[in-house]
Amino acid sequence: METRRLGNAGPLVSAIGLGCMGMSEFYGSRDDAESIRTIHHALERGITMLDTADMYGSGDNERLVGKAIAGKRERVFLASKFGIVRDPQAAGARRISGRPEYVARACDASLRRLDVEYLDLYYQHRVDLEVPIEETVGAMGRLVEAGKVRYLGLSEASATHLRRAHAVHPIAAVQNEWSLWTRDLESNGQLEAARACGIAVVAYSPLGRGFLTGSVRAPEEFATDDFRRTSPRFVGENFAKNRALVAEVEGLARQRGVTSAQIALAWLLARGSDVIPIPGTKRRRYLDENIAAVELRLSDEDLARLDCVFPPGAAAGERYADMSFVNR
Ligand SMILES: NC(=O)c1ccc[n+]([C@@H]2O[C@H](COP(=O)([O-])OP(=O)(O)OC[C@H]3O[C@@H](n4cnc5c(N)ncnc54)[C@H](OP(=O)(O)O)[C@@H]3O)[C@@H](O)[C@H]2O)c1
């Protein structure tokens, strides 16, 4: 497995990570046994970076990952996140907290659920606009001093927040949505700020939540509680418009003798050696397919064709129904 550096001064990690979120929530039914086999298979195939968060499955995802990596801790570069606080009484309700005392409590709770002594990477999941980022990152820095966390990251942070955070404590990675159909960070200053500070970009939802793989045929196929049922890009006319874009990826994939998922991942990997996509899957079959994308080199002609089909803003519909929680 190719490795990439997590920020200028950071450690080497596998060129792609494994997103574990969908194993516990948001994308249809759960199969914990297959998910654990998938995590084990990922480690065997040389993937080191596993991505989870305290809010996925309201803690269940961290428990699942913890169970999977028991006895294998040294082979894992374990990333988790804090900051999106859920209401146990109302499944969809969320608030953001970056208060220092909350950061310390959230980290201890994640360590307990994962049953580990430290996290390799700890992200603030969403910036709390009511708490100066210097205070939140100050608290995160104290976790590093205490040996509970090795590296710090932010997710969906604006260029300004990223720079302010990095001035308090080195930030190793910023985790943002980045894929053929979500290219916001290329023009809103986030990528420029990350590169100026030597911060790696961990690309989440690199397969467009499955859409870019071509395997999503109709929104009605999703389970009733699947997040994508209400995600603007997956509904109504937007779905049909976006399917037409994906047909172009499928065409290129056929020509190259690969899959659409592999084209989507190879396109991201070609954005720079500081980009680490974390495709999510609960199945070993998809995992193997995604790992093979690391070896795929797209030609300049392929890249130009994809750029032409997916200029920034090409996708129909916003990426979240509520955009107030992103690009903060
Ligand atoms: N920081 C944030 O705010 C944030 C937000 C979202 C996600 N994330 C992280 O990023 C990770 C990845 O993003 P994501 O899971 O949202 O989206 P994704 O990686 O773009 O897509 C995941 C979906 O694609 C399917 N899939 C995966 N490989 C496939 C293949 N080769 N062929 C066909 N379908 C395939 C999966 O199916 P199966 O599930 O059936 O395997 C799943 O439904 C998450 O797991 C999470 O750790 C972070």
Tab-separated table of C-alpha atoms and ligand atoms in Angstrom:
chain	number	residue	atom	x	y	z
A	1	MET	CA	0.000	0.000	0.000
A	2	GLU	CA	1.269	3.432	-0.984
A	3	THR	CA	1.729	5.786	1.956
A	4	ARG	CA	1.190	9.528	2.218
A	5	ARG	CA	2.324	12.031	4.821
A	6	LEU	CA	-0.323	13.466	7.098
A	7	GLY	CA	0.795	17.073	6.897
A	8	ASN	CA	4.340	18.396	6.457
A	9	ALA	CA	5.543	17.210	9.847
A	10	GLY	CA	3.173	14.309	10.301
A	11	PRO	CA	3.412	10.524	10.131
A	12	LEU	CA	2.997	8.309	7.069
A	13	VAL	CA	-0.447	6.778	6.656
A	14	SER	CA	-2.005	4.598	3.970
A	15	ALA	CA	-2.901	6.520	0.785
A	16	ILE	CA	-6.557	5.730	1.422
A	17	GLY	CA	-8.220	5.179	4.763
A	18	LEU	CA	-11.392	3.321	5.666
A	19	GLY	CA	-14.452	5.356	6.570
A	20	CYS	CA	-16.386	3.425	9.211
A	21	MET	CA	-19.430	5.681	9.642
A	22	GLY	CA	-21.813	3.775	7.361
A	23	MET	CA	-21.176	0.574	9.316
A	24	SER	CA	-23.348	1.923	12.121
A	25	GLU	CA	-25.674	4.569	10.688
A	26	PHE	CA	-26.884	6.643	7.744
A	27	TYR	CA	-26.504	4.154	4.862
A	28	GLY	CA	-28.978	1.337	5.342
A	29	SER	CA	-28.864	-1.796	7.399
A	30	ARG	CA	-26.071	-2.813	9.735
A	31	ASP	CA	-24.050	-5.983	9.559
A	32	ASP	CA	-21.570	-5.744	12.416
A	33	ALA	CA	-19.962	-9.120	11.692
A	34	GLU	CA	-19.182	-8.213	8.066
A	35	SER	CA	-18.096	-4.725	9.149
A	36	ILE	CA	-15.575	-6.201	11.582
A	37	ARG	CA	-14.323	-8.571	8.875
A	38	THR	CA	-14.001	-5.546	6.580
A	39	ILE	CA	-11.909	-3.664	9.141
A	40	HIS	CA	-9.667	-6.717	9.624
A	41	HIS	CA	-9.321	-7.112	5.863
A	42	ALA	CA	-8.412	-3.427	5.536
A	43	LEU	CA	-5.587	-3.833	8.052
A	44	GLU	CA	-4.368	-6.978	6.276
A	45	ARG	CA	-4.330	-5.104	2.954
A	46	GLY	CA	-2.190	-2.293	4.432
A	47	ILE	CA	-4.793	0.324	5.248
A	48	THR	CA	-3.774	1.984	8.476
A	49	MET	CA	-6.177	4.904	8.834
A	50	LEU	CA	-9.606	4.126	10.286
A	51	ASP	CA	-12.085	6.975	10.546
A	52	THR	CA	-14.875	7.178	13.110
A	53	ALA	CA	-16.578	9.832	15.266
A	54	ASP	CA	-18.372	9.914	18.589
A	55	MET	CA	-21.690	10.839	16.956
A	56	TYR	CA	-21.823	7.961	14.442
A	57	GLY	CA	-24.505	5.634	15.726
A	58	SER	CA	-24.431	7.717	18.937
A	59	GLY	CA	-21.254	5.939	20.073
A	60	ASP	CA	-22.000	2.548	18.492
A	61	ASN	CA	-19.504	3.114	15.688
A	62	GLU	CA	-16.641	3.765	18.109
A	63	ARG	CA	-17.651	0.648	20.070
A	64	LEU	CA	-17.650	-1.389	16.842
A	65	VAL	CA	-14.261	-0.084	15.730
A	66	GLY	CA	-12.900	-0.677	19.237
A	67	LYS	CA	-14.071	-4.282	19.118
A	68	ALA	CA	-12.516	-4.775	15.670
A	69	ILE	CA	-9.094	-3.410	16.602
A	70	ALA	CA	-8.777	-5.140	19.966
A	71	GLY	CA	-5.327	-6.748	20.004
A	72	LYS	CA	-4.341	-4.881	16.804
A	73	ARG	CA	-3.956	-1.326	18.143
A	74	GLU	CA	-0.379	-0.875	16.949
A	75	ARG	CA	-1.388	-1.507	13.309
A	76	VAL	CA	-3.997	1.230	13.297
A	77	PHE	CA	-3.860	4.976	12.788
A	78	LEU	CA	-7.079	5.719	14.637
A	79	ALA	CA	-9.011	8.910	13.953
A	80	SER	CA	-12.105	10.080	15.793
A	81	LYS	CA	-14.012	13.342	16.168
A	82	PHE	CA	-15.960	15.346	18.735
A	83	GLY	CA	-18.189	18.362	18.611
A	84	ILE	CA	-21.567	17.332	17.179
A	85	VAL	CA	-23.767	16.753	20.185
A	86	ARG	CA	-26.897	14.703	19.655
A	87	ASP	CA	-30.078	14.818	21.639
A	88	PRO	CA	-30.886	11.314	22.988
A	89	GLN	CA	-34.595	12.231	22.877
A	90	ALA	CA	-34.635	13.415	19.237
A	91	ALA	CA	-32.654	11.427	16.656
A	92	GLY	CA	-32.161	14.285	14.177
A	93	ALA	CA	-31.443	17.094	16.642
A	94	ARG	CA	-27.846	18.369	16.771
A	95	ARG	CA	-25.879	21.133	18.412
A	96	ILE	CA	-22.204	21.975	18.219
A	97	SER	CA	-19.876	22.260	21.195
A	98	GLY	CA	-16.247	23.315	21.189
A	99	ARG	CA	-16.162	24.331	24.835
A	100	PRO	CA	-12.864	23.323	26.480
A	101	GLU	CA	-14.465	21.300	29.291
A	102	TYR	CA	-16.601	19.473	26.720
A	103	VAL	CA	-13.537	18.647	24.579
A	104	ALA	CA	-11.844	16.961	27.542
A	105	ARG	CA	-14.974	14.972	28.456
A	106	ALA	CA	-15.676	13.948	24.868
A	107	CYS	CA	-12.146	12.620	24.421
A	108	ASP	CA	-12.314	10.510	27.567
A	109	ALA	CA	-15.659	9.087	26.441
A	110	SER	CA	-14.258	8.199	22.992
A	111	LEU	CA	-11.222	6.506	24.532
A	112	ARG	CA	-13.536	4.454	26.742
A	113	ARG	CA	-15.816	3.385	23.892
A	114	LEU	CA	-12.886	2.545	21.623
A	115	ASP	CA	-11.111	0.869	24.570
A	116	VAL	CA	-7.783	2.468	23.664
A	117	GLU	CA	-5.301	4.616	25.568
A	118	TYR	CA	-4.829	7.231	22.854
A	119	LEU	CA	-6.185	8.457	19.536
A	120	ASP	CA	-3.790	9.034	16.657
A	121	LEU	CA	-5.852	11.870	15.250
A	122	TYR	CA	-8.588	13.858	16.975
A	123	TYR	CA	-10.739	16.185	14.912
A	124	GLN	CA	-13.123	18.913	15.859
A	125	HIS	CA	-16.062	17.681	13.762
A	126	ARG	CA	-17.625	21.126	13.267
A	127	VAL	CA	-16.390	24.511	14.403
A	128	ASP	CA	-18.398	26.032	17.269
A	129	LEU	CA	-19.029	29.604	16.181
A	130	GLU	CA	-19.758	30.607	19.772
A	131	VAL	CA	-16.390	29.545	21.168
A	132	PRO	CA	-13.169	31.126	19.872
A	133	ILE	CA	-11.328	28.396	17.997
A	134	GLU	CA	-8.189	29.253	19.977
A	135	GLU	CA	-9.941	28.024	23.142
A	136	THR	CA	-11.109	24.767	21.550
A	137	VAL	CA	-7.730	24.022	19.989
A	138	GLY	CA	-6.035	25.008	23.250
A	139	ALA	CA	-8.052	22.264	24.957
A	140	MET	CA	-7.202	19.827	22.157
A	141	GLY	CA	-3.517	20.703	22.571
A	142	ARG	CA	-3.758	19.784	26.255
A	143	LEU	CA	-4.968	16.332	25.198
A	144	VAL	CA	-1.755	15.970	23.183
A	145	GLU	CA	0.292	17.022	26.234
A	146	ALA	CA	-1.587	14.448	28.315
A	147	GLY	CA	-0.732	11.685	25.819
A	148	LYS	CA	-4.384	11.035	24.984
A	149	VAL	CA	-4.075	12.257	21.394
A	150	ARG	CA	-1.150	12.349	18.954
A	151	TYR	CA	-2.271	14.710	16.166
A	152	LEU	CA	-5.004	17.297	15.765
A	153	GLY	CA	-7.453	17.921	12.943
A	154	LEU	CA	-10.493	20.004	12.029
A	155	SER	CA	-13.426	19.117	9.806
A	156	GLU	CA	-15.364	21.539	7.604
A	157	ALA	CA	-13.398	24.492	8.995
A	158	SER	CA	-13.144	27.720	7.002
A	159	ALA	CA	-9.739	28.916	5.766
A	160	THR	CA	-9.680	31.529	8.538
A	161	HIS	CA	-10.461	29.026	11.296
A	162	LEU	CA	-7.855	26.662	9.908
A	163	ARG	CA	-5.142	29.316	10.018
A	164	ARG	CA	-6.170	30.504	13.503
A	165	ALA	CA	-6.201	26.941	14.826
A	166	HIS	CA	-2.807	26.147	13.290
A	167	ALA	CA	-1.330	29.206	15.017
A	168	VAL	CA	-2.310	27.720	18.417
A	169	HIS	CA	-1.236	24.118	17.830
A	170	PRO	CA	-0.015	22.362	14.660
A	171	ILE	CA	-2.957	20.935	12.738
A	172	ALA	CA	-2.039	17.765	10.839
A	173	ALA	CA	-5.208	17.267	8.785
A	174	VAL	CA	-8.383	18.939	7.681
A	175	GLN	CA	-11.259	16.608	6.816
A	176	ASN	CA	-13.631	17.969	4.204
A	177	GLU	CA	-16.064	16.580	1.696
A	178	TRP	CA	-14.181	16.359	-1.594
A	179	SER	CA	-15.080	14.380	-4.690
A	180	LEU	CA	-15.925	14.858	-8.333
A	181	TRP	CA	-19.274	16.346	-7.368
A	182	THR	CA	-18.132	18.373	-4.314
A	183	ARG	CA	-15.256	20.672	-5.170
A	184	ASP	CA	-16.089	23.627	-2.911
A	185	LEU	CA	-12.759	23.553	-1.086
A	186	GLU	CA	-10.875	24.125	-4.351
A	187	SER	CA	-12.285	27.633	-4.644
A	188	ASN	CA	-13.363	28.756	-1.150
A	189	GLY	CA	-9.825	29.116	0.231
A	190	GLN	CA	-9.841	25.931	2.354
A	191	LEU	CA	-7.448	24.006	0.111
A	192	GLU	CA	-5.179	27.004	-0.314
A	193	ALA	CA	-5.011	27.539	3.466
A	194	ALA	CA	-4.340	23.852	4.120
A	195	ARG	CA	-1.504	23.815	1.596
A	196	ALA	CA	-0.010	27.066	2.894
A	197	CYS	CA	0.071	25.596	6.420
A	198	GLY	CA	1.307	22.136	5.330
A	199	ILE	CA	-1.910	20.450	6.468
A	200	ALA	CA	-3.061	17.225	4.760
A	201	VAL	CA	-6.562	17.026	3.307
A	202	VAL	CA	-8.546	13.955	4.300
A	203	ALA	CA	-11.321	13.697	1.715
A	204	TYR	CA	-14.603	12.436	3.126
A	205	SER	CA	-17.496	11.028	1.081
A	206	PRO	CA	-15.051	10.594	-1.835
A	207	LEU	CA	-17.576	8.383	-3.632
A	208	GLY	CA	-20.342	10.956	-3.269
A	209	ARG	CA	-21.975	8.774	-0.591
A	210	GLY	CA	-22.052	5.947	-3.118
A	211	PHE	CA	-23.619	7.944	-5.948
A	212	LEU	CA	-20.434	8.282	-8.007
A	213	THR	CA	-20.005	4.513	-8.092
A	214	GLY	CA	-23.035	4.227	-10.383
A	215	SER	CA	-24.591	1.631	-8.082
A	216	VAL	CA	-27.345	3.952	-6.864
A	217	ARG	CA	-30.099	3.435	-9.404
A	218	ALA	CA	-33.181	4.945	-7.760
A	219	PRO	CA	-33.687	6.823	-4.480
A	220	GLU	CA	-36.583	4.486	-3.606
A	221	GLU	CA	-34.048	1.670	-3.241
A	222	PHE	CA	-32.742	3.208	-0.020
A	223	ALA	CA	-34.060	1.998	3.345
A	224	THR	CA	-36.555	4.392	4.898
A	225	ASP	CA	-34.037	5.619	7.487
A	226	ASP	CA	-31.185	6.063	4.946
A	227	PHE	CA	-29.751	9.601	5.166
A	228	ARG	CA	-29.708	9.837	1.364
A	229	ARG	CA	-33.518	9.718	1.141
A	230	THR	CA	-33.591	13.358	2.241
A	231	SER	CA	-30.229	14.484	0.882
A	232	PRO	CA	-30.922	17.140	-1.808
A	233	ARG	CA	-28.690	15.571	-4.459
A	234	PHE	CA	-30.522	12.253	-4.229
A	235	VAL	CA	-34.078	13.479	-4.607
A	236	GLY	CA	-36.442	14.406	-7.427
A	237	GLU	CA	-35.066	16.123	-10.503
A	238	ASN	CA	-31.643	16.480	-8.915
A	239	PHE	CA	-31.285	12.712	-8.850
A	240	ALA	CA	-31.931	12.433	-12.587
A	241	LYS	CA	-29.555	15.305	-13.428
A	242	ASN	CA	-26.817	13.831	-11.279
A	243	ARG	CA	-27.324	10.366	-12.797
A	244	ALA	CA	-26.515	11.891	-16.193
A	245	LEU	CA	-23.169	13.119	-14.817
A	246	VAL	CA	-22.372	9.703	-13.381
A	247	ALA	CA	-23.116	8.097	-16.747
A	248	GLU	CA	-19.975	9.911	-17.990
A	249	VAL	CA	-17.902	8.352	-15.200
A	250	GLU	CA	-19.334	4.959	-16.113
A	251	GLY	CA	-18.372	5.542	-19.747
A	252	LEU	CA	-14.782	6.368	-18.848
A	253	ALA	CA	-14.637	3.414	-16.446
A	254	ARG	CA	-15.764	1.034	-19.203
A	255	GLN	CA	-13.128	2.401	-21.567
A	256	ARG	CA	-10.392	1.986	-18.958
A	257	GLY	CA	-11.613	-1.457	-17.839
A	258	VAL	CA	-12.075	-0.316	-14.247
A	259	THR	CA	-15.070	0.655	-12.082
A	260	SER	CA	-16.633	4.076	-11.551
A	261	ALA	CA	-15.644	3.962	-7.866
A	262	GLN	CA	-12.031	3.498	-8.927
A	263	ILE	CA	-12.210	6.446	-11.340
A	264	ALA	CA	-13.664	8.670	-8.578
A	265	LEU	CA	-10.910	7.684	-6.129
A	266	ALA	CA	-8.060	7.887	-8.668
A	267	TRP	CA	-9.222	11.400	-9.606
A	268	LEU	CA	-8.920	12.472	-5.947
A	269	LEU	CA	-5.586	10.747	-5.423
A	270	ALA	CA	-4.293	12.652	-8.468
A	271	ARG	CA	-5.181	16.013	-6.826
A	272	GLY	CA	-1.938	15.881	-4.831
A	273	SER	CA	0.174	13.737	-2.552
A	274	ASP	CA	-1.356	15.601	0.415
A	275	VAL	CA	-4.818	14.161	-0.296
A	276	ILE	CA	-6.007	11.065	1.587
A	277	PRO	CA	-9.491	9.824	0.619
A	278	ILE	CA	-11.404	7.756	3.170
A	279	PRO	CA	-14.021	5.811	1.186
A	280	GLY	CA	-16.571	4.148	3.421
A	281	THR	CA	-17.817	0.612	3.101
A	282	LYS	CA	-19.003	-2.245	5.237
A	283	ARG	CA	-18.147	-4.875	2.616
A	284	ARG	CA	-14.837	-6.538	1.835
A	285	ARG	CA	-15.740	-6.704	-1.861
A	286	TYR	CA	-16.053	-2.913	-2.184
A	287	LEU	CA	-12.976	-2.445	-0.023
A	288	ASP	CA	-10.807	-4.496	-2.399
A	289	GLU	CA	-12.187	-2.553	-5.343
A	290	ASN	CA	-11.391	0.746	-3.645
A	291	ILE	CA	-7.869	-0.343	-2.662
A	292	ALA	CA	-7.125	-1.184	-6.308
A	293	ALA	CA	-7.790	2.477	-7.189
A	294	VAL	CA	-4.512	3.414	-5.493
A	295	GLU	CA	-2.659	1.762	-8.388
A	296	LEU	CA	-4.796	3.413	-11.079
A	297	ARG	CA	-3.161	6.309	-12.903
A	298	LEU	CA	-5.515	8.495	-14.926
A	299	SER	CA	-4.036	10.117	-18.036
A	300	ASP	CA	-4.038	13.888	-18.548
A	301	GLU	CA	-6.744	13.279	-21.103
A	302	ASP	CA	-8.890	11.343	-18.585
A	303	LEU	CA	-8.434	14.077	-15.983
A	304	ALA	CA	-9.360	16.789	-18.483
A	305	ARG	CA	-12.472	14.856	-19.479
A	306	LEU	CA	-13.568	14.517	-15.852
A	307	ASP	CA	-12.882	18.204	-15.236
A	308	CYS	CA	-15.072	19.016	-18.184
A	309	VAL	CA	-17.985	16.871	-16.958
A	310	PHE	CA	-17.604	17.913	-13.293
A	311	PRO	CA	-16.575	21.553	-13.153
A	312	PRO	CA	-17.012	22.948	-9.617
A	313	GLY	CA	-20.738	23.291	-8.942
A	314	ALA	CA	-21.782	20.677	-11.528
A	315	ALA	CA	-23.927	18.643	-9.133
A	316	ALA	CA	-27.604	19.489	-8.852
A	317	GLY	CA	-28.618	20.200	-5.260
A	318	GLU	CA	-26.785	21.098	-2.066
A	319	ARG	CA	-24.700	18.420	-0.351
A	320	TYR	CA	-26.669	18.768	2.915
A	321	ALA	CA	-30.298	19.712	3.514
A	322	ASP	CA	-29.028	22.079	6.227
A	323	MET	CA	-25.896	23.828	4.975
A	324	SER	CA	-25.472	25.883	8.158
A	325	PHE	CA	-23.233	23.188	9.705
A	326	VAL	CA	-20.614	23.146	6.928
A	327	ASN	CA	-17.813	25.450	5.731
A	328	ARG	CA	-17.859	27.032	9.192
B	1	LIG	N1	-16.222	14.848	8.641
B	1	LIG	C1	-17.474	14.681	8.268
B	1	LIG	O1	-18.317	15.537	8.490
B	1	LIG	C2	-17.861	13.424	7.565
B	1	LIG	C3	-19.099	13.346	6.898
B	1	LIG	C4	-19.413	12.146	6.211
B	1	LIG	C5	-18.509	11.095	6.224
B	1	LIG	N2	-17.322	11.200	6.901
B	1	LIG	C6	-16.346	10.098	6.927
B	1	LIG	O2	-15.988	9.774	5.590
B	1	LIG	C7	-16.190	8.379	5.356
B	1	LIG	C8	-16.547	8.126	3.900
B	1	LIG	O3	-17.640	8.885	3.478
B	1	LIG	P1	-19.090	8.271	3.249
B	1	LIG	O4	-19.143	6.907	3.857
B	1	LIG	O5	-20.044	9.312	3.687
B	1	LIG	O6	-19.253	8.207	1.672
B	1	LIG	P2	-18.480	7.494	0.464
B	1	LIG	O7	-17.230	6.910	0.925
B	1	LIG	O8	-18.455	8.527	-0.586
B	1	LIG	O9	-19.548	6.370	0.038
B	1	LIG	C9	-19.955	5.350	0.881
B	1	LIG	C10	-21.054	4.567	0.189
B	1	LIG	O10	-20.535	4.027	-1.017
B	1	LIG	C11	-20.720	2.626	-1.050
B	1	LIG	N3	-19.502	2.057	-1.672
B	1	LIG	C12	-18.244	2.057	-1.196
B	1	LIG	N4	-17.390	1.506	-2.068
B	1	LIG	C13	-18.127	1.144	-3.129
B	1	LIG	C14	-17.822	0.505	-4.348
B	1	LIG	N5	-16.582	0.169	-4.659
B	1	LIG	N6	-18.848	0.250	-5.214
B	1	LIG	C15	-20.122	0.596	-4.929
B	1	LIG	N7	-20.463	1.219	-3.786
B	1	LIG	C16	-19.477	1.476	-2.884
B	1	LIG	C17	-20.909	2.195	0.376
B	1	LIG	O11	-21.703	1.044	0.394
B	1	LIG	P3	-21.799	0.027	1.659
B	1	LIG	O12	-22.056	0.886	2.857
B	1	LIG	O13	-22.962	-0.823	1.296
B	1	LIG	O14	-20.547	-0.696	1.781
B	1	LIG	C18	-21.596	3.409	0.984
B	1	LIG	O15	-22.996	3.336	0.759
B	1	LIG	C19	-17.301	8.012	6.358
B	1	LIG	O16	-17.333	6.614	6.585
B	1	LIG	C20	-16.906	8.828	7.568
B	1	LIG	O17	-15.910	8.147	8.297
B	1	LIG	C21	-16.994	12.364	7.545
